[in-house]
GROMACS .gro file of C-alpha atoms in nm:
model
  297
    1MET     CA    1  11.500  17.588 -12.402
    2MET     CA    2  11.826  17.779 -12.354
    3ARG     CA    3  11.826  18.034 -12.073
    4SER     CA    4  12.084  18.291 -11.970
    5TYR     CA    5  12.262  18.216 -11.642
    6SER     CA    6  12.534  18.390 -11.444
    7GLN     CA    7  12.540  18.410 -11.060
    8ASP     CA    8  12.638  18.109 -10.847
    9MET     CA    9  12.365  18.043 -10.588
   10SER     CA   10  12.606  17.848 -10.366
   11GLY     CA   11  12.856  18.135 -10.347
   12GLY     CA   12  13.137  17.900 -10.439
   13LEU     CA   13  13.049  17.637 -10.178
   14GLU     CA   14  12.963  17.362 -10.425
   15ASN     CA   15  13.218  17.186 -10.648
   16VAL     CA   16  13.026  17.311 -10.950
   17PRO     CA   17  12.847  17.650 -10.958
   18VAL     CA   18  12.469  17.631 -10.911
   19LEU     CA   19  12.364  17.896 -11.159
   20ILE     CA   20  12.071  18.137 -11.135
   21GLU     CA   21  11.881  18.251 -11.442
   22ASN     CA   22  11.944  18.621 -11.504
   23SER     CA   23  11.571  18.700 -11.503
   24VAL     CA   24  11.526  18.571 -11.145
   25PRO     CA   25  11.512  18.869 -10.905
   26LYS     CA   26  11.776  18.878 -10.630
   27GLU     CA   27  11.498  18.923 -10.374
   28ALA     CA   28  11.403  18.557 -10.428
   29PHE     CA   29  11.705  18.458 -10.217
   30SER     CA   30  11.718  18.750  -9.973
   31ASN     CA   31  11.620  18.537  -9.671
   32PHE     CA   32  11.790  18.217  -9.781
   33GLN     CA   33  12.117  18.073  -9.648
   34TYR     CA   34  12.288  17.817  -9.872
   35VAL     CA   35  12.435  17.509  -9.701
   36LEU     CA   36  12.605  17.201  -9.841
   37GLU     CA   37  12.420  16.956  -9.617
   38SER     CA   38  12.146  16.955  -9.356
   39VAL     CA   39  12.198  17.127  -9.022
   40GLN     CA   40  12.055  17.071  -8.674
   41GLY     CA   41  11.734  17.262  -8.607
   42PRO     CA   42  11.483  17.294  -8.320
   43GLY     CA   43  11.364  16.960  -8.185
   44CYS     CA   44  11.651  16.760  -8.341
   45ASP     CA   45  11.865  16.592  -8.072
   46ILE     CA   46  12.149  16.491  -8.304
   47ASP     CA   47  12.397  16.720  -8.477
   48PRO     CA   48  12.422  16.577  -8.832
   49SER     CA   49  12.773  16.721  -8.873
   50VAL     CA   50  12.912  16.501  -8.593
   51VAL     CA   51  13.058  16.166  -8.704
   52THR     CA   52  12.881  15.900  -8.500
   53LEU     CA   53  12.901  15.594  -8.727
   54PRO     CA   54  13.211  15.372  -8.703
   55GLY     CA   55  13.455  15.366  -8.993
   56CYS     CA   56  13.589  15.068  -9.183
   57SER     CA   57  13.951  14.950  -9.163
   58CYS     CA   58  13.981  14.880  -9.536
   59ARG     CA   59  14.321  15.021  -9.631
   60VAL     CA   60  14.243  15.001 -10.000
   61GLN     CA   61  14.158  15.244 -10.276
   62SER     CA   62  13.802  15.115 -10.304
   63CYS     CA   63  13.612  14.892 -10.061
   64LEU     CA   64  13.466  14.554 -10.149
   65PRO     CA   65  13.124  14.423 -10.035
   66ASN     CA   66  13.256  14.098  -9.887
   67SER     CA   67  13.506  14.267  -9.656
   68CYS     CA   68  13.380  14.620  -9.579
   69PRO     CA   69  13.122  14.666  -9.300
   70CYS     CA   70  12.995  14.982  -9.470
   71LEU     CA   71  12.889  14.760  -9.761
   72ARG     CA   72  12.716  14.494  -9.552
   73PHE     CA   73  12.393  14.562  -9.744
   74GLY     CA   74  12.570  14.543 -10.080
   75GLN     CA   75  12.747  14.771 -10.326
   76MET     CA   76  12.499  15.050 -10.402
   77TYR     CA   77  12.712  15.240 -10.656
   78ASP     CA   78  12.877  15.120 -10.974
   79SER     CA   79  13.230  15.214 -11.081
   80LYS     CA   80  13.099  15.546 -11.218
   81GLY     CA   81  12.922  15.641 -10.896
   82ARG     CA   82  12.574  15.564 -11.026
   83LEU     CA   83  12.307  15.421 -10.800
   84ASN     CA   84  12.237  15.054 -10.868
   85GLN     CA   85  12.003  14.995 -10.577
   86GLN     CA   86  11.786  14.688 -10.630
   87GLN     CA   87  11.437  14.632 -10.495
   88GLU     CA   88  11.398  14.343 -10.256
   89ASP     CA   89  11.096  14.120 -10.194
   90GLY     CA   90  10.786  14.322 -10.116
   91ASP     CA   91  10.929  14.630 -10.292
   92PHE     CA   92  11.158  14.704 -10.000
   93SER     CA   93  11.500  14.850 -10.070
   94ARG     CA   94  11.830  14.802  -9.892
   95PRO     CA   95  11.975  15.074  -9.666
   96VAL     CA   96  12.255  15.281  -9.815
   97PHE     CA   97  12.565  15.350  -9.603
   98GLU     CA   98  12.866  15.532  -9.746
   99CYS     CA   99  13.219  15.514  -9.614
  100ASN     CA  100  13.279  15.808  -9.381
  101ALA     CA  101  13.547  16.034  -9.231
  102LEU     CA  102  13.665  15.757  -8.996
  103CYS     CA  103  13.712  15.500  -9.274
  104ALA     CA  104  14.064  15.396  -9.374
  105CYS     CA  105  13.984  15.368  -9.745
  106SER     CA  106  14.083  15.638  -9.994
  107GLU     CA  107  13.880  15.948 -10.078
  108SER     CA  108  13.832  15.797 -10.425
  109CYS     CA  109  13.654  15.490 -10.283
  110GLN     CA  110  13.360  15.382 -10.497
  111ASN     CA  111  13.141  15.400 -10.186
  112ARG     CA  112  13.175  15.780 -10.153
  113VAL     CA  113  12.920  15.963 -10.369
  114VAL     CA  114  12.665  16.179 -10.187
  115GLN     CA  115  12.927  16.318  -9.947
  116LYS     CA  116  13.112  16.475 -10.240
  117GLY     CA  117  12.826  16.716 -10.304
  118VAL     CA  118  12.700  16.856 -10.633
  119GLU     CA  119  12.917  16.758 -10.929
  120VAL     CA  120  12.672  16.824 -11.213
  121ARG     CA  121  12.575  17.155 -11.371
  122LEU     CA  122  12.236  17.281 -11.249
  123GLY     CA  123  12.039  17.598 -11.318
  124VAL     CA  124  11.763  17.762 -11.111
  125PHE     CA  125  11.506  17.934 -11.333
  126SER     CA  126  11.160  18.093 -11.326
  127THR     CA  127  10.874  17.867 -11.436
  128ASP     CA  128  10.546  17.992 -11.582
  129ASP     CA  129  10.321  17.861 -11.306
  130ARG     CA  130  10.527  17.688 -11.032
  131GLY     CA  131  10.762  17.955 -10.902
  132LEU     CA  132  11.128  17.863 -10.938
  133GLY     CA  133  11.249  17.533 -11.077
  134VAL     CA  134  11.577  17.353 -11.149
  135GLU     CA  135  11.699  17.222 -11.482
  136ALA     CA  136  11.993  17.005 -11.582
  137LEU     CA  137  12.255  17.201 -11.774
  138GLU     CA  138  12.416  16.877 -11.888
  139ARG     CA  139  12.295  16.529 -11.977
  140LEU     CA  140  12.251  16.308 -11.671
  141PRO     CA  141  12.260  15.928 -11.706
  142CYS     CA  142  12.025  15.707 -11.507
  143GLY     CA  143  12.153  15.655 -11.152
  144ARG     CA  144  12.357  15.978 -11.144
  145PHE     CA  145  12.362  16.161 -10.811
  146VAL     CA  146  12.224  16.512 -10.860
  147CYS     CA  147  12.200  16.681 -10.520
  148GLU     CA  148  12.065  16.649 -10.167
  149TYR     CA  149  11.741  16.791 -10.036
  150ALA     CA  150  11.916  16.976  -9.754
  151GLY     CA  151  11.778  17.204  -9.485
  152GLU     CA  152  11.712  17.219  -9.113
  153ILE     CA  153  11.646  16.881  -8.952
  154ILE     CA  154  11.370  16.950  -8.701
  155GLY     CA  155  11.152  16.758  -8.457
  156SER     CA  156  10.794  16.651  -8.524
  157GLN     CA  157  10.640  16.913  -8.295
  158GLU     CA  158  10.848  17.190  -8.451
  159ALA     CA  159  10.744  17.070  -8.797
  160ARG     CA  160  10.379  17.073  -8.691
  161SER     CA  161  10.414  17.422  -8.545
  162ARG     CA  162  10.578  17.559  -8.858
  163GLN     CA  163  10.319  17.398  -9.080
  164LEU     CA  164  10.026  17.539  -8.885
  165SER     CA  165  10.180  17.888  -8.889
  166GLN     CA  166  10.170  17.898  -9.269
  167THR     CA  167   9.903  18.086  -9.463
  168PRO     CA  168   9.735  17.946  -9.777
  169LEU     CA  169   9.970  18.166  -9.983
  170ASP     CA  170  10.289  18.024  -9.832
  171MET     CA  171  10.493  17.770 -10.023
  172ASN     CA  172  10.558  17.448  -9.832
  173TYR     CA  173  10.901  17.289  -9.825
  174ILE     CA  174  10.897  17.049  -9.529
  175ILE     CA  175  10.981  16.691  -9.619
  176ALA     CA  176  10.862  16.413  -9.390
  177LEU     CA  177  11.069  16.099  -9.444
  178GLN     CA  178  10.931  15.777  -9.298
  179GLU     CA  179  11.156  15.471  -9.309
  180HIS     CA  180  11.000  15.133  -9.239
  181SER     CA  181  11.211  14.852  -9.093
  182GLY     CA  182  11.158  14.523  -8.911
  183GLU     CA  183  10.875  14.467  -8.663
  184ASP     CA  184  10.678  14.761  -8.801
  185ARG     CA  185  10.935  15.010  -8.676
  186ILE     CA  186  10.908  15.354  -8.837
  187THR     CA  187  11.180  15.619  -8.820
  188GLN     CA  188  11.082  15.976  -8.908
  189THR     CA  189  11.304  16.259  -9.028
  190PHE     CA  190  11.176  16.612  -9.095
  191VAL     CA  191  11.372  16.849  -9.318
  192ASP     CA  192  11.274  17.214  -9.370
  193PRO     CA  193  11.482  17.416  -9.622
  194VAL     CA  194  11.266  17.730  -9.625
  195THR     CA  195  11.543  17.961  -9.495
  196ILE     CA  196  11.845  17.726  -9.472
  197GLY     CA  197  11.896  17.480  -9.756
  198ASN     CA  198  12.050  17.407 -10.092
  199VAL     CA  199  11.950  17.380 -10.459
  200GLY     CA  200  11.723  17.084 -10.380
  201ARG     CA  201  11.475  17.328 -10.223
  202PHE     CA  202  11.386  17.462 -10.568
  203ILE     CA  203  11.316  17.127 -10.739
  204ASN     CA  204  10.947  17.094 -10.824
  205HIS     CA  205  10.707  16.802 -10.785
  206SER     CA  206  10.592  16.579 -11.069
  207CYS     CA  207  10.355  16.284 -11.073
  208LYS     CA  208  10.599  16.132 -11.325
  209PRO     CA  209  10.941  16.246 -11.193
  210ASN     CA  210  11.287  16.199 -11.335
  211LEU     CA  211  11.453  16.190 -10.991
  212VAL     CA  212  11.415  15.952 -10.700
  213MET     CA  213  11.490  16.036 -10.336
  214VAL     CA  214  11.701  15.785 -10.144
  215PRO     CA  215  11.800  15.818  -9.776
  216VAL     CA  216  12.179  15.779  -9.756
  217ARG     CA  217  12.378  15.763  -9.434
  218VAL     CA  218  12.734  15.889  -9.433
  219HIS     CA  219  12.872  16.012  -9.099
  220SER     CA  220  12.555  15.990  -8.889
  221LEU     CA  221  12.242  15.780  -8.842
  222LEU     CA  222  12.050  16.086  -8.961
  223PRO     CA  223  11.984  16.021  -9.331
  224ARG     CA  224  12.084  16.257  -9.610
  225LEU     CA  225  11.799  16.289  -9.860
  226ALA     CA  226  11.982  16.220 -10.186
  227LEU     CA  227  11.824  16.274 -10.527
  228PHE     CA  228  11.932  16.045 -10.812
  229ALA     CA  229  11.827  16.034 -11.177
  230ASN     CA  230  11.577  15.749 -11.223
  231ARG     CA  231  11.623  15.758 -11.601
  232ASP     CA  232  11.845  15.934 -11.854
  233ILE     CA  233  11.783  16.309 -11.834
  234GLU     CA  234  11.852  16.535 -12.128
  235ARG     CA  235  12.024  16.873 -12.115
  236TYR     CA  236  11.783  17.161 -12.032
  237GLU     CA  237  11.523  16.917 -11.896
  238GLU     CA  238  11.355  17.029 -11.574
  239LEU     CA  239  11.434  16.815 -11.272
  240THR     CA  240  11.145  16.685 -11.061
  241PHE     CA  241  11.074  16.434 -10.785
  242ASP     CA  242  10.758  16.291 -10.634
  243TYR     CA  243  10.689  16.472 -10.307
  244ALA     CA  244  10.492  16.169 -10.190
  245GLY     CA  245  10.775  15.922 -10.246
  246GLY     CA  246  10.588  15.643 -10.419
  247GLN     CA  247  10.901  15.454 -10.523
  248ASN     CA  248  10.888  15.173 -10.268
  249SER     CA  249  10.727  15.084  -9.939
  250SER     CA  250  11.044  15.100  -9.727
  251THR     CA  251  11.088  15.472  -9.781
  252ASP     CA  252  10.798  15.713  -9.770
  253THR     CA  253  10.894  16.071  -9.858
  254ARG     CA  254  10.619  16.322  -9.806
  255LYS     CA  255  10.613  16.694  -9.863
  256TRP     CA  256  10.316  16.824  -9.673
  257ASP     CA  257  10.055  17.064  -9.803
  258LYS     CA  258   9.868  17.015  -9.475
  259ALA     CA  259   9.965  17.000  -9.112
  260PRO     CA  260  10.194  16.735  -8.958
  261SER     CA  261  10.057  16.476  -8.720
  262GLY     CA  262   9.946  16.566  -8.371
  263THR     CA  263   9.631  16.665  -8.191
  264LEU     CA  264   9.455  16.942  -8.384
  265THR     CA  265   9.235  17.193  -8.211
  266GLY     CA  266   8.945  17.369  -8.382
  267ALA     CA  267   9.166  17.674  -8.429
  268ASP     CA  268   9.433  17.456  -8.587
  269VAL     CA  269   9.192  17.309  -8.838
  270ASP     CA  270   9.094  17.657  -8.951
  271LYS     CA  271   9.459  17.724  -9.038
  272ILE     CA  272   9.500  17.417  -9.262
  273PRO     CA  273   9.531  17.537  -9.623
  274LEU     CA  274   9.333  17.388  -9.909
  275ARG     CA  275   9.499  17.132 -10.131
  276LYS     CA  276   9.724  17.288 -10.390
  277VAL     CA  277   9.673  17.225 -10.760
  278CYS     CA  278   9.946  17.025 -10.935
  279HIS     CA  279  10.079  17.180 -11.256
  280CYS     CA  280  10.327  16.906 -11.349
  281GLY     CA  281  10.151  16.828 -11.678
  282ALA     CA  282  10.227  16.456 -11.662
  283SER     CA  283   9.988  16.214 -11.831
  284ASN     CA  284   9.922  16.050 -11.494
  285CYS     CA  285   9.884  16.376 -11.300
  286THR     CA  286   9.651  16.343 -11.001
  287GLY     CA  287   9.550  16.709 -11.024
  288PHE     CA  288   9.675  16.801 -10.676
  289LEU     CA  289  10.004  16.807 -10.489
  290PRO     CA  290  10.046  16.504 -10.261
  291LEU     CA  291   9.851  16.508  -9.937
  292ASP     CA  292   9.932  16.273  -9.647
  293MET     CA  293   9.602  16.231  -9.458
  294SER     CA  294   9.774  16.038  -9.178
  295VAL     CA  295   9.945  16.354  -9.055
  296LEU     CA  296   9.606  16.489  -8.945
  297HIS     CA  297   9.550  16.214  -8.688
   0.00000   0.00000   0.00000
């Protein structure tokens, strides 16, 4: 379906304009600040804009896996910048580290993808029953980087507080990323794009998505939540990802429709909204948006 687009949501910040359908009212973005990548929010002890990871000394145009420390887990992108991440034993996936601002390699290094920002044409439009959505305005091959899910990186208690303050009519945008590593270690990252974020905020859920979320580290140990095409996507096709993750057991990406973990009082329980109906229309649709029961304990 062809829609009419004009205004750039990013205000010229992105490499390619993020267009807004003409029928979308301007009020939809009145309290929204567009950012290129996630920012530090309440409860987050690390500023994601500060370069804390060491750089490589590869004085080459493009780094090689056998010699670059940034590629110690393997080459995650092909020569066209497409994700070629492979699943390991037990459905675990390898960490993704890009070359950063301290690296000696060129800006055209094959291991620089997510940090370059949006480079595909995207359009934000009004759906019939799911608020706003995002569609591809060009064909996207499998593995193509689309955008980040950017917002405020906040602490667990702040996430819980924000979640409990919502009413049943409020839309929920908080992503809870859980990364599993050796010896049952779990690292959590909470991203809330409700007032500060990017185009990723408007991408809807599907039980059969065409995007996959991958945590990618560039300048900091704080991951950037990168969305890649998990199959070829046609022009004017709506973009979706699974709010519950579901791609592998090493990365668990959850978008709450109930409160984050912590001790809940009786008053808190009364504030927890009912499960929201899923309108993705997929053949395997579960009927409801993902719900992480563990966050209630």
